[in-house]
mmCIF file of C-alpha atoms and ligand atoms in Angstrom:
data_model
loop_
_atom_site.group_PDB
_atom_site.id
_atom_site.type_symbol
_atom_site.label_atom_id
_atom_site.label_comp_id
_atom_site.label_asym_id
_atom_site.label_seq_id
_atom_site.Cartn_x
_atom_site.Cartn_y
_atom_site.Cartn_z
ATOM 1 C CA UNK F 1 -75.968 7.274 10.265
ATOM 2 C CA UNK F 2 -72.986 5.898 8.335
ATOM 3 C CA UNK F 3 -71.140 2.826 9.647
ATOM 4 C CA UNK F 4 -68.397 3.703 12.133
ATOM 5 C CA UNK F 5 -65.879 1.912 9.899
ATOM 6 C CA UNK F 6 -66.131 4.857 7.508
ATOM 7 C CA UNK F 7 -64.897 7.238 10.184
ATOM 8 C CA UNK F 8 -61.729 5.339 11.067
ATOM 9 C CA UNK F 9 -59.611 6.899 8.268
ATOM 10 C CA UNK F 10 -60.176 10.289 9.908
ATOM 11 C CA UNK F 11 -58.252 9.103 12.964
ATOM 12 C CA UNK F 12 -54.999 9.386 10.978
ATOM 13 C CA UNK F 13 -54.730 13.108 11.711
ATOM 14 C CA UNK F 14 -54.689 14.589 15.226
ATOM 15 C CA UNK F 15 -58.149 15.727 16.223
ATOM 16 C CA UNK F 16 -59.957 17.167 19.184
ATOM 17 C CA UNK F 17 -62.637 14.865 20.584
ATOM 18 C CA UNK F 18 -65.243 14.893 23.305
ATOM 19 C CA UNK F 19 -66.811 11.743 24.723
ATOM 20 C CA UNK F 20 -70.022 11.559 26.696
ATOM 21 C CA UNK F 21 -72.461 9.006 28.131
ATOM 22 C CA UNK F 22 -75.942 8.818 29.676
ATOM 23 C CA UNK F 23 -77.185 10.651 32.806
ATOM 24 C CA UNK F 24 -76.400 8.883 36.115
ATOM 25 C CA UNK F 25 -73.315 7.036 34.925
ATOM 26 C CA UNK F 26 -72.797 3.381 35.756
ATOM 27 C CA UNK F 27 -69.631 1.308 35.428
ATOM 28 C CA UNK F 28 -70.178 0.617 31.711
ATOM 29 C CA UNK F 29 -70.783 4.306 30.935
ATOM 30 C CA UNK F 30 -67.609 5.429 32.715
ATOM 31 C CA UNK F 31 -65.499 2.369 31.854
ATOM 32 C CA UNK F 32 -66.264 2.539 28.138
ATOM 33 C CA UNK F 33 -65.791 6.309 27.824
ATOM 34 C CA UNK F 34 -62.551 6.351 29.834
ATOM 35 C CA UNK F 35 -61.239 3.339 27.894
ATOM 36 C CA UNK F 36 -61.981 5.078 24.592
ATOM 37 C CA UNK F 37 -60.423 8.289 25.907
ATOM 38 C CA UNK F 38 -57.086 6.655 26.724
ATOM 39 C CA UNK F 39 -57.089 4.813 23.392
ATOM 40 C CA UNK F 40 -57.731 7.988 21.358
ATOM 41 C CA UNK F 41 -55.041 9.821 23.339
ATOM 42 C CA UNK F 42 -52.554 7.090 22.476
ATOM 43 C CA UNK F 43 -53.400 7.721 18.821
ATOM 44 C CA UNK F 44 -52.351 11.343 19.361
ATOM 45 C CA UNK F 45 -55.734 13.034 19.774
ATOM 46 C CA UNK F 46 -56.913 15.503 22.393
ATOM 47 C CA UNK F 47 -59.877 14.199 24.369
ATOM 48 C CA UNK F 48 -62.275 15.707 26.898
ATOM 49 C CA UNK F 49 -64.674 13.476 28.776
ATOM 50 C CA UNK F 50 -68.010 15.048 29.649
ATOM 51 C CA UNK F 51 -70.459 13.540 32.146
ATOM 52 C CA UNK F 52 -74.017 14.906 32.161
ATOM 53 C CA UNK F 53 -74.094 14.928 35.990
ATOM 54 C CA UNK F 54 -72.007 14.049 39.041
ATOM 55 C CA UNK F 55 -70.402 10.613 38.850
ATOM 56 C CA UNK F 56 -70.901 7.955 41.541
ATOM 57 C CA UNK F 57 -68.181 7.737 44.195
ATOM 58 C CA UNK F 58 -67.861 3.933 43.914
ATOM 59 C CA UNK F 59 -66.159 4.434 40.540
ATOM 60 C CA UNK F 60 -63.698 7.089 41.741
ATOM 61 C CA UNK F 61 -60.801 4.596 41.551
ATOM 62 C CA UNK F 62 -61.056 4.631 37.745
ATOM 63 C CA UNK F 63 -58.063 6.302 36.094
ATOM 64 C CA UNK F 64 -59.053 9.737 34.784
ATOM 65 C CA UNK F 65 -62.161 9.984 37.001
ATOM 66 C CA UNK F 66 -61.083 13.357 38.442
ATOM 67 C CA UNK F 67 -60.486 14.889 35.001
ATOM 68 C CA UNK F 68 -64.068 14.342 33.842
ATOM 69 C CA UNK F 69 -65.942 17.599 33.221
ATOM 70 C CA UNK F 70 -69.437 17.520 34.728
ATOM 71 C CA UNK F 71 -72.024 19.382 32.634
ATOM 72 C CA UNK F 72 -74.500 20.012 35.471
ATOM 73 C CA UNK F 73 -71.729 21.764 37.436
ATOM 74 C CA UNK F 74 -69.951 23.652 34.642
ATOM 75 C CA UNK F 75 -72.266 23.910 31.646
ATOM 76 C CA UNK F 76 -70.608 27.093 30.338
ATOM 77 C CA UNK F 77 -67.184 25.466 30.401
ATOM 78 C CA UNK F 78 -68.540 22.466 28.477
ATOM 79 C CA UNK F 79 -70.121 24.697 25.839
ATOM 80 C CA UNK F 80 -66.767 26.496 25.472
ATOM 81 C CA UNK F 81 -64.834 23.237 25.133
ATOM 82 C CA UNK F 82 -67.225 21.956 22.479
ATOM 83 C CA UNK F 83 -66.536 24.988 20.255
ATOM 84 C CA UNK F 84 -63.083 23.518 19.487
ATOM 85 C CA UNK F 85 -64.109 19.867 19.258
ATOM 86 C CA UNK F 86 -64.152 18.079 15.866
ATOM 87 C CA UNK F 87 -66.318 15.156 16.891
ATOM 88 C CA UNK F 88 -68.197 13.904 19.889
ATOM 89 C CA UNK F 89 -68.470 10.206 20.715
ATOM 90 C CA UNK F 90 -71.766 9.264 22.372
ATOM 91 C CA UNK F 91 -71.412 6.033 24.346
ATOM 92 C CA UNK F 92 -73.838 3.766 26.207
ATOM 93 C CA UNK F 93 -76.965 5.698 25.162
ATOM 94 C CA UNK F 94 -78.607 6.186 21.783
ATOM 95 C CA UNK F 95 -80.971 9.131 22.049
ATOM 96 C CA UNK F 96 -79.964 12.590 23.267
ATOM 97 C CA UNK F 97 -82.614 12.974 25.976
ATOM 98 C CA UNK F 98 -80.897 10.192 27.952
ATOM 99 C CA UNK F 99 -78.274 12.831 28.854
ATOM 100 C CA UNK F 100 -81.002 15.068 30.336
ATOM 101 C CA UNK F 101 -79.749 18.691 30.616
ATOM 102 C CA UNK F 102 -76.899 18.032 28.172
ATOM 103 C CA UNK F 103 -79.298 16.988 25.384
ATOM 104 C CA UNK F 104 -79.854 20.448 23.911
ATOM 105 C CA UNK F 105 -76.094 21.136 23.766
ATOM 106 C CA UNK F 106 -75.559 17.834 21.926
ATOM 107 C CA UNK F 107 -78.312 18.643 19.436
ATOM 108 C CA UNK F 108 -76.777 22.035 18.722
ATOM 109 C CA UNK F 109 -73.221 20.697 18.434
ATOM 110 C CA UNK F 110 -71.996 21.578 14.929
ATOM 111 C CA UNK F 111 -69.283 18.914 14.590
ATOM 112 C CA UNK F 112 -69.475 15.202 13.860
ATOM 113 C CA UNK F 113 -71.594 13.019 16.148
ATOM 114 C CA UNK F 114 -70.591 9.383 16.554
ATOM 115 C CA UNK F 115 -72.684 6.708 18.267
ATOM 116 C CA UNK F 116 -71.355 3.589 19.992
ATOM 117 C CA UNK F 117 -74.061 1.781 21.926
ATOM 118 C CA UNK F 118 -75.869 -1.453 22.781
ATOM 119 C CA UNK F 119 -79.403 -0.299 23.717
ATOM 120 C CA UNK F 120 -82.470 -1.020 21.605
ATOM 121 C CA UNK F 121 -83.990 1.443 19.125
ATOM 122 C CA UNK F 122 -81.200 3.942 18.373
ATOM 123 C CA UNK F 123 -82.161 7.417 17.153
ATOM 124 C CA UNK F 124 -79.960 7.000 14.056
ATOM 125 C CA UNK F 125 -80.959 10.331 12.488
ATOM 126 C CA UNK F 126 -79.175 12.226 15.266
ATOM 127 C CA UNK F 127 -75.756 10.741 14.465
ATOM 128 C CA UNK F 128 -73.366 11.074 11.505
ATOM 129 C CA UNK F 129 -71.500 7.826 12.131
ATOM 130 C CA UNK F 130 -72.074 4.997 14.491
ATOM 131 C CA UNK F 131 -72.495 1.435 15.536
ATOM 132 C CA UNK F 132 -75.461 0.000 17.439
ATOM 133 C CA UNK F 133 -75.467 -3.663 18.476
ATOM 134 C CA UNK F 134 -78.122 -4.449 21.117
ATOM 135 C CA UNK F 135 -76.767 -8.003 21.463
ATOM 136 C CA UNK F 136 -73.391 -6.751 22.726
ATOM 137 C CA UNK F 137 -72.666 -7.349 26.421
ATOM 138 C CA UNK F 138 -71.555 -3.795 27.097
ATOM 139 C CA UNK F 139 -70.405 -0.608 25.459
ATOM 140 C CA UNK F 140 -67.006 -1.450 26.933
ATOM 141 C CA UNK F 141 -66.894 -4.523 24.678
ATOM 142 C CA UNK F 142 -67.810 -2.305 21.719
ATOM 143 C CA UNK F 143 -64.846 -0.029 22.489
ATOM 144 C CA UNK F 144 -62.651 -3.135 22.527
ATOM 145 C CA UNK F 145 -64.116 -4.162 19.141
ATOM 146 C CA UNK F 146 -63.409 -0.636 17.869
ATOM 147 C CA UNK F 147 -59.758 -0.910 18.923
ATOM 148 C CA UNK F 148 -59.590 -4.221 17.025
ATOM 149 C CA UNK F 149 -61.298 -2.644 14.020
ATOM 150 C CA UNK F 150 -58.569 0.028 14.033
ATOM 151 C CA UNK F 151 -56.039 -2.850 14.207
ATOM 152 C CA UNK F 152 -54.449 -1.232 17.246
ATOM 153 C CA UNK F 153 -54.651 -4.035 19.828
ATOM 154 C CA UNK F 154 -50.957 -3.409 20.478
ATOM 155 C CA UNK F 155 -51.958 -0.120 22.146
ATOM 156 C CA UNK F 156 -53.951 -1.909 24.872
ATOM 157 C CA UNK F 157 -52.421 -1.153 28.259
ATOM 158 C CA UNK F 158 -53.415 -1.609 31.896
ATOM 159 C CA UNK F 159 -55.191 1.729 32.022
ATOM 160 C CA UNK F 160 -57.434 1.013 29.022
ATOM 161 C CA UNK F 161 -57.902 -2.603 30.126
ATOM 162 C CA UNK F 162 -59.055 -1.847 33.663
ATOM 163 C CA UNK F 163 -61.667 0.632 32.378
ATOM 164 C CA UNK F 164 -63.064 -1.763 29.759
ATOM 165 C CA UNK F 165 -62.932 -4.732 32.124
ATOM 166 C CA UNK F 166 -65.098 -3.148 34.823
ATOM 167 C CA UNK F 167 -67.612 -1.965 32.205
ATOM 168 C CA UNK F 168 -68.097 -5.493 30.911
ATOM 169 C CA UNK F 169 -68.127 -7.028 34.411
ATOM 170 C CA UNK F 170 -70.857 -4.633 35.555
ATOM 171 C CA UNK F 171 -73.148 -5.011 32.535
ATOM 172 C CA UNK F 172 -72.893 -8.813 32.572
ATOM 173 C CA UNK F 173 -73.191 -9.214 36.355
ATOM 174 C CA UNK F 174 -69.692 -10.682 36.454
ATOM 175 C CA UNK F 175 -70.098 -12.588 33.141
ATOM 176 C CA UNK F 176 -73.270 -14.270 34.431
ATOM 177 C CA UNK F 177 -76.107 -12.685 32.429
ATOM 178 C CA UNK F 178 -77.312 -14.010 29.093
ATOM 179 C CA UNK F 179 -75.693 -11.070 27.259
ATOM 180 C CA UNK F 180 -72.303 -12.689 27.947
ATOM 181 C CA UNK F 181 -70.939 -14.001 24.641
ATOM 182 C CA UNK F 182 -67.794 -15.955 23.738
ATOM 183 C CA UNK F 183 -66.433 -12.640 22.435
ATOM 184 C CA UNK F 184 -66.977 -11.092 25.887
ATOM 185 C CA UNK F 185 -64.845 -13.740 27.562
ATOM 186 C CA UNK F 186 -62.230 -13.530 24.805
ATOM 187 C CA UNK F 187 -62.016 -9.806 25.468
ATOM 188 C CA UNK F 188 -61.734 -10.433 29.221
ATOM 189 C CA UNK F 189 -58.818 -12.786 28.549
ATOM 190 C CA UNK F 190 -57.083 -10.241 26.312
ATOM 191 C CA UNK F 191 -57.563 -7.504 28.904
ATOM 192 C CA UNK F 192 -56.193 -9.752 31.665
ATOM 193 C CA UNK F 193 -53.048 -10.330 29.626
ATOM 194 C CA UNK F 194 -52.150 -6.650 30.040
ATOM 195 C CA UNK F 195 -51.501 -7.511 33.689
ATOM 196 C CA UNK F 196 -54.550 -5.952 35.373
ATOM 197 C CA UNK F 197 -55.562 -7.249 38.811
ATOM 198 C CA UNK F 198 -59.153 -8.352 38.111
ATOM 199 C CA UNK F 199 -59.821 -9.289 41.711
ATOM 200 C CA UNK F 200 -58.721 -5.894 43.039
ATOM 201 C CA UNK F 201 -60.700 -4.064 40.330
ATOM 202 C CA UNK F 202 -63.917 -5.764 41.442
ATOM 203 C CA UNK F 203 -63.203 -5.236 45.145
ATOM 204 C CA UNK F 204 -62.596 -1.542 44.591
ATOM 205 C CA UNK F 205 -65.846 -1.217 42.666
ATOM 206 C CA UNK F 206 -68.242 -3.424 44.577
ATOM 207 C CA UNK F 207 -66.903 -3.525 48.149
ATOM 208 C CA UNK F 208 -67.650 0.145 48.601
ATOM 209 C CA UNK F 209 -71.035 0.059 50.289
ATOM 210 C CA UNK F 210 -71.591 2.175 53.389
ATOM 211 C CA UNK F 211 -73.159 0.849 56.595
ATOM 212 C CA UNK F 212 -76.333 2.731 55.579
ATOM 213 C CA UNK F 213 -76.420 0.926 52.218
ATOM 214 C CA UNK F 214 -76.334 -2.468 53.952
ATOM 215 C CA UNK F 215 -78.926 -1.493 56.564
ATOM 216 C CA UNK F 216 -81.093 -0.315 53.689
ATOM 217 C CA UNK F 217 -80.685 -3.662 51.954
ATOM 218 C CA UNK F 218 -81.735 -5.422 55.161
ATOM 219 C CA UNK F 219 -84.782 -3.210 55.560
ATOM 220 C CA UNK F 220 -85.839 -3.631 51.950
ATOM 221 C CA UNK F 221 -85.515 -7.405 51.807
ATOM 222 C CA UNK F 222 -87.281 -7.812 55.145
ATOM 223 C CA UNK F 223 -90.093 -5.266 54.877
ATOM 224 C CA UNK F 224 -90.261 -3.810 51.422
ATOM 225 C CA UNK F 225 -90.066 -6.625 48.906
ATOM 226 C CA UNK F 226 -93.384 -7.824 47.522
ATOM 227 C CA UNK F 227 -93.551 -11.185 45.816
ATOM 228 C CA UNK F 228 -96.124 -12.193 43.214
ATOM 229 C CA UNK F 229 -95.375 -15.944 42.889
ATOM 230 C CA UNK F 230 -98.308 -16.581 40.553
ATOM 231 C CA UNK F 231 -96.815 -13.948 38.225
ATOM 232 C CA UNK F 232 -93.206 -15.105 38.808
ATOM 233 C CA UNK F 233 -92.531 -11.483 39.713
ATOM 234 C CA UNK F 234 -91.266 -9.254 42.526
ATOM 235 C CA UNK F 235 -91.462 -5.579 43.376
ATOM 236 C CA UNK F 236 -89.246 -3.381 45.564
ATOM 237 C CA UNK F 237 -90.291 0.200 46.273
ATOM 238 C CA UNK F 238 -88.418 3.030 47.988
ATOM 239 C CA UNK F 239 -90.462 6.066 49.014
ATOM 240 C CA UNK F 240 -88.756 9.456 49.347
ATOM 241 C CA UNK F 241 -88.606 9.380 53.185
ATOM 242 C CA UNK F 242 -86.605 6.134 53.157
ATOM 243 C CA UNK F 243 -84.022 7.870 50.950
ATOM 244 C CA UNK F 244 -83.577 10.467 53.676
ATOM 245 C CA UNK F 245 -83.736 8.032 56.602
ATOM 246 C CA UNK F 246 -80.904 5.857 55.277
ATOM 247 C CA UNK F 247 -79.012 8.786 53.743
ATOM 248 C CA UNK F 248 -78.839 6.929 50.408
ATOM 249 C CA UNK F 249 -76.133 8.356 48.132
ATOM 250 C CA UNK F 250 -75.935 8.269 44.352
ATOM 251 C CA UNK F 251 -75.218 4.643 43.427
ATOM 252 C CA UNK F 252 -76.382 3.403 46.836
ATOM 253 C CA UNK F 253 -79.314 1.440 45.403
ATOM 254 C CA UNK F 254 -77.267 -0.019 42.526
ATOM 255 C CA UNK F 255 -77.977 -3.722 42.055
ATOM 256 C CA UNK F 256 -80.855 -3.979 44.574
ATOM 257 C CA UNK F 257 -83.247 -4.879 41.750
ATOM 258 C CA UNK F 258 -81.344 -8.116 41.142
ATOM 259 C CA UNK F 259 -81.868 -9.671 44.602
ATOM 260 C CA UNK F 260 -85.411 -11.025 44.034
ATOM 261 C CA UNK F 261 -84.177 -12.888 40.927
ATOM 262 C CA UNK F 262 -82.180 -15.180 43.209
ATOM 263 C CA UNK F 263 -85.513 -16.692 44.306
ATOM 264 C CA UNK F 264 -86.078 -19.734 42.094
ATOM 265 C CA UNK F 265 -89.509 -18.917 40.696
ATOM 266 C CA UNK F 266 -88.987 -15.165 40.248
ATOM 267 C CA UNK F 267 -87.899 -14.155 36.738
ATOM 268 C CA UNK F 268 -89.155 -10.560 36.662
ATOM 269 C CA UNK F 269 -88.032 -7.984 39.224
ATOM 270 C CA UNK F 270 -88.951 -4.313 39.376
ATOM 271 C CA UNK F 271 -87.511 -1.589 41.561
ATOM 272 C CA UNK F 272 -89.425 1.702 41.912
ATOM 273 C CA UNK F 273 -88.001 4.747 43.679
ATOM 274 C CA UNK F 274 -89.382 8.152 44.465
ATOM 275 C CA UNK F 275 -86.573 10.693 44.497
ATOM 276 C CA UNK F 276 -86.481 14.477 44.082
ATOM 277 C CA UNK F 277 -90.143 14.462 43.089
ATOM 278 C CA UNK F 278 -89.577 11.880 40.346
ATOM 279 C CA UNK F 279 -90.779 8.287 40.185
ATOM 280 C CA UNK F 280 -88.228 6.106 38.409
ATOM 281 C CA UNK F 281 -87.815 2.380 37.961
ATOM 282 C CA UNK F 282 -85.447 -0.399 36.990
ATOM 283 C CA UNK F 283 -86.697 -3.658 35.519
ATOM 284 C CA UNK F 284 -84.833 -6.957 35.229
ATOM 285 C CA UNK F 285 -85.855 -10.287 33.753
ATOM 286 C CA UNK F 286 -84.489 -13.673 32.876
ATOM 287 C CA UNK F 287 -84.675 -15.782 29.744
ATOM 288 C CA UNK F 288 -86.756 -14.656 26.800
ATOM 289 C CA UNK F 289 -88.955 -12.278 28.807
ATOM 290 C CA UNK F 290 -88.572 -8.898 27.044
ATOM 291 C CA UNK F 291 -89.143 -6.224 29.668
ATOM 292 C CA UNK F 292 -87.812 -3.408 27.443
ATOM 293 C CA UNK F 293 -91.203 -3.740 25.782
ATOM 294 C CA UNK F 294 -93.015 -3.285 29.117
ATOM 295 C CA UNK F 295 -90.763 -0.326 30.030
ATOM 296 C CA UNK F 296 -91.497 1.336 26.679
ATOM 297 C CA UNK F 297 -95.234 0.662 26.579
ATOM 298 C CA UNK F 298 -96.180 1.649 30.136
ATOM 299 C CA UNK F 299 -93.308 3.589 31.720
ATOM 300 C CA UNK F 300 -91.734 6.007 29.159
ATOM 301 C CA UNK F 301 -88.576 3.923 29.112
ATOM 302 C CA UNK F 302 -86.704 1.149 27.364
ATOM 303 C CA UNK F 303 -83.276 -0.473 27.296
ATOM 304 C CA UNK F 304 -82.345 -4.112 26.886
ATOM 305 C CA UNK F 305 -84.457 -7.277 26.765
ATOM 306 C CA UNK F 306 -83.432 -8.326 30.307
ATOM 307 C CA UNK F 307 -82.517 -4.926 31.808
ATOM 308 C CA UNK F 308 -84.497 -1.763 31.297
ATOM 309 C CA UNK F 309 -85.468 1.466 32.974
ATOM 310 C CA UNK F 310 -88.435 3.787 32.994
ATOM 311 C CA UNK F 311 -90.188 6.623 34.754
ATOM 312 C CA UNK F 312 -93.696 7.667 35.672
ATOM 313 C CA UNK F 313 -95.442 11.019 35.884
ATOM 314 C CA UNK F 314 -97.825 9.623 38.487
ATOM 315 C CA UNK F 315 -97.365 9.300 42.262
ATOM 316 C CA UNK F 316 -95.511 6.327 43.703
ATOM 317 C CA UNK F 317 -98.808 4.778 44.882
ATOM 318 C CA UNK F 318 -100.435 5.197 41.472
ATOM 319 C CA UNK F 319 -97.331 3.816 39.717
ATOM 320 C CA UNK F 320 -97.457 0.715 41.922
ATOM 321 C CA UNK F 321 -101.134 0.260 40.962
ATOM 322 C CA UNK F 322 -100.231 0.585 37.278
ATOM 323 C CA UNK F 323 -97.417 -1.918 37.777
ATOM 324 C CA UNK F 324 -99.829 -4.470 39.247
ATOM 325 C CA UNK F 325 -102.206 -4.010 36.307
ATOM 326 C CA UNK F 326 -99.288 -4.535 33.916
ATOM 327 C CA UNK F 327 -98.371 -7.727 35.779
ATOM 328 C CA UNK F 328 -101.910 -9.058 35.309
ATOM 329 C CA UNK F 329 -101.921 -8.139 31.630
ATOM 330 C CA UNK F 330 -98.618 -9.932 31.024
ATOM 331 C CA UNK F 331 -99.175 -12.867 33.396
ATOM 332 C CA UNK F 332 -99.479 -15.479 30.638
ATOM 333 C CA UNK F 333 -96.365 -14.241 28.864
ATOM 334 C CA UNK F 334 -94.301 -14.239 32.079
ATOM 335 C CA UNK F 335 -95.557 -17.694 33.117
ATOM 336 C CA UNK F 336 -94.696 -19.046 29.681
ATOM 337 C CA UNK F 337 -91.144 -17.676 29.860
ATOM 338 C CA UNK F 338 -90.772 -19.222 33.310
ATOM 339 C CA UNK F 339 -91.922 -22.650 32.015
ATOM 340 C CA UNK F 340 -89.543 -22.328 29.094
ATOM 341 C CA UNK F 341 -86.676 -21.597 31.511
ATOM 342 C CA UNK F 342 -87.618 -24.627 33.639
ATOM 343 C CA UNK F 343 -87.230 -26.808 30.579
ATOM 344 C CA UNK F 344 -83.819 -25.428 29.608
ATOM 345 C CA UNK F 345 -80.644 -26.664 31.264
HETATM 346 MN MN1 MN A 401 -74.131 -0.440 29.032
#
């Protein structure tokens, strides 16, 4: 993989681009790809945005949302589009299988493949050009950096700004998580200066829960959250039947994993769901506790130090057992991180 800087000269001539992101898009995946799309269009390029699967409704206010081509719904159309594409930008993931059914099409794509991502352990051999900075708050911030690298800040407008802003807000928990850097806040300031309504952007994104979502939250916190105080850890599980009972939609469980972290002595929270015959999980931590390591070692996953995901081939019950064994194995490490956090400001 060559540095992305070496690709910039190629932007001087009009090109045809595609942009894609990981399966089950979140605000950073959609915000960063849409932001890049509008920027490349302003440079005079043709751009198609491809999502691996259906996008969550809570992000439907994003400009360009309805023009996104969904691979799972129109795979033949996507394959046709890609025949005329010079290069494909891969954002907010760093290994093809994170796009699930789209992975094979990406592998077979004959044009240039460009990576822009902030997850750990990029599969650099799969990309021609790219940039991977795990310390970056969000891929949205990396798109902003890319615009600066192109020396085209003057092209920033409200459309680009609102997309990048929500990506950074979501991945930093509203500029609260430890991945928030001075550069993140400097970007936020620059984006605000385009005149975007940051309050309205967040309302439109986050105040979109259904009654069922809130009832689900109540049920989970009351009856389905297990605490392991001696491990400074918590576990939330959602069996398949609960998904049906509360009619949980795509995106409906977004953010639930973070609730246990608001308890003072809990610094490691895990959320395990059983859905469509799959057992998947989200892991969150605070401080120096690296849960991407745990996700990779035990649950076929990975991600960031404080936010990772994984999956299990075993039943929900068996996965919960495995999780408890993992907690025991890592008890000392978790306790130590908690002590360390107690001593910091
Ligand atoms: Mn991200």
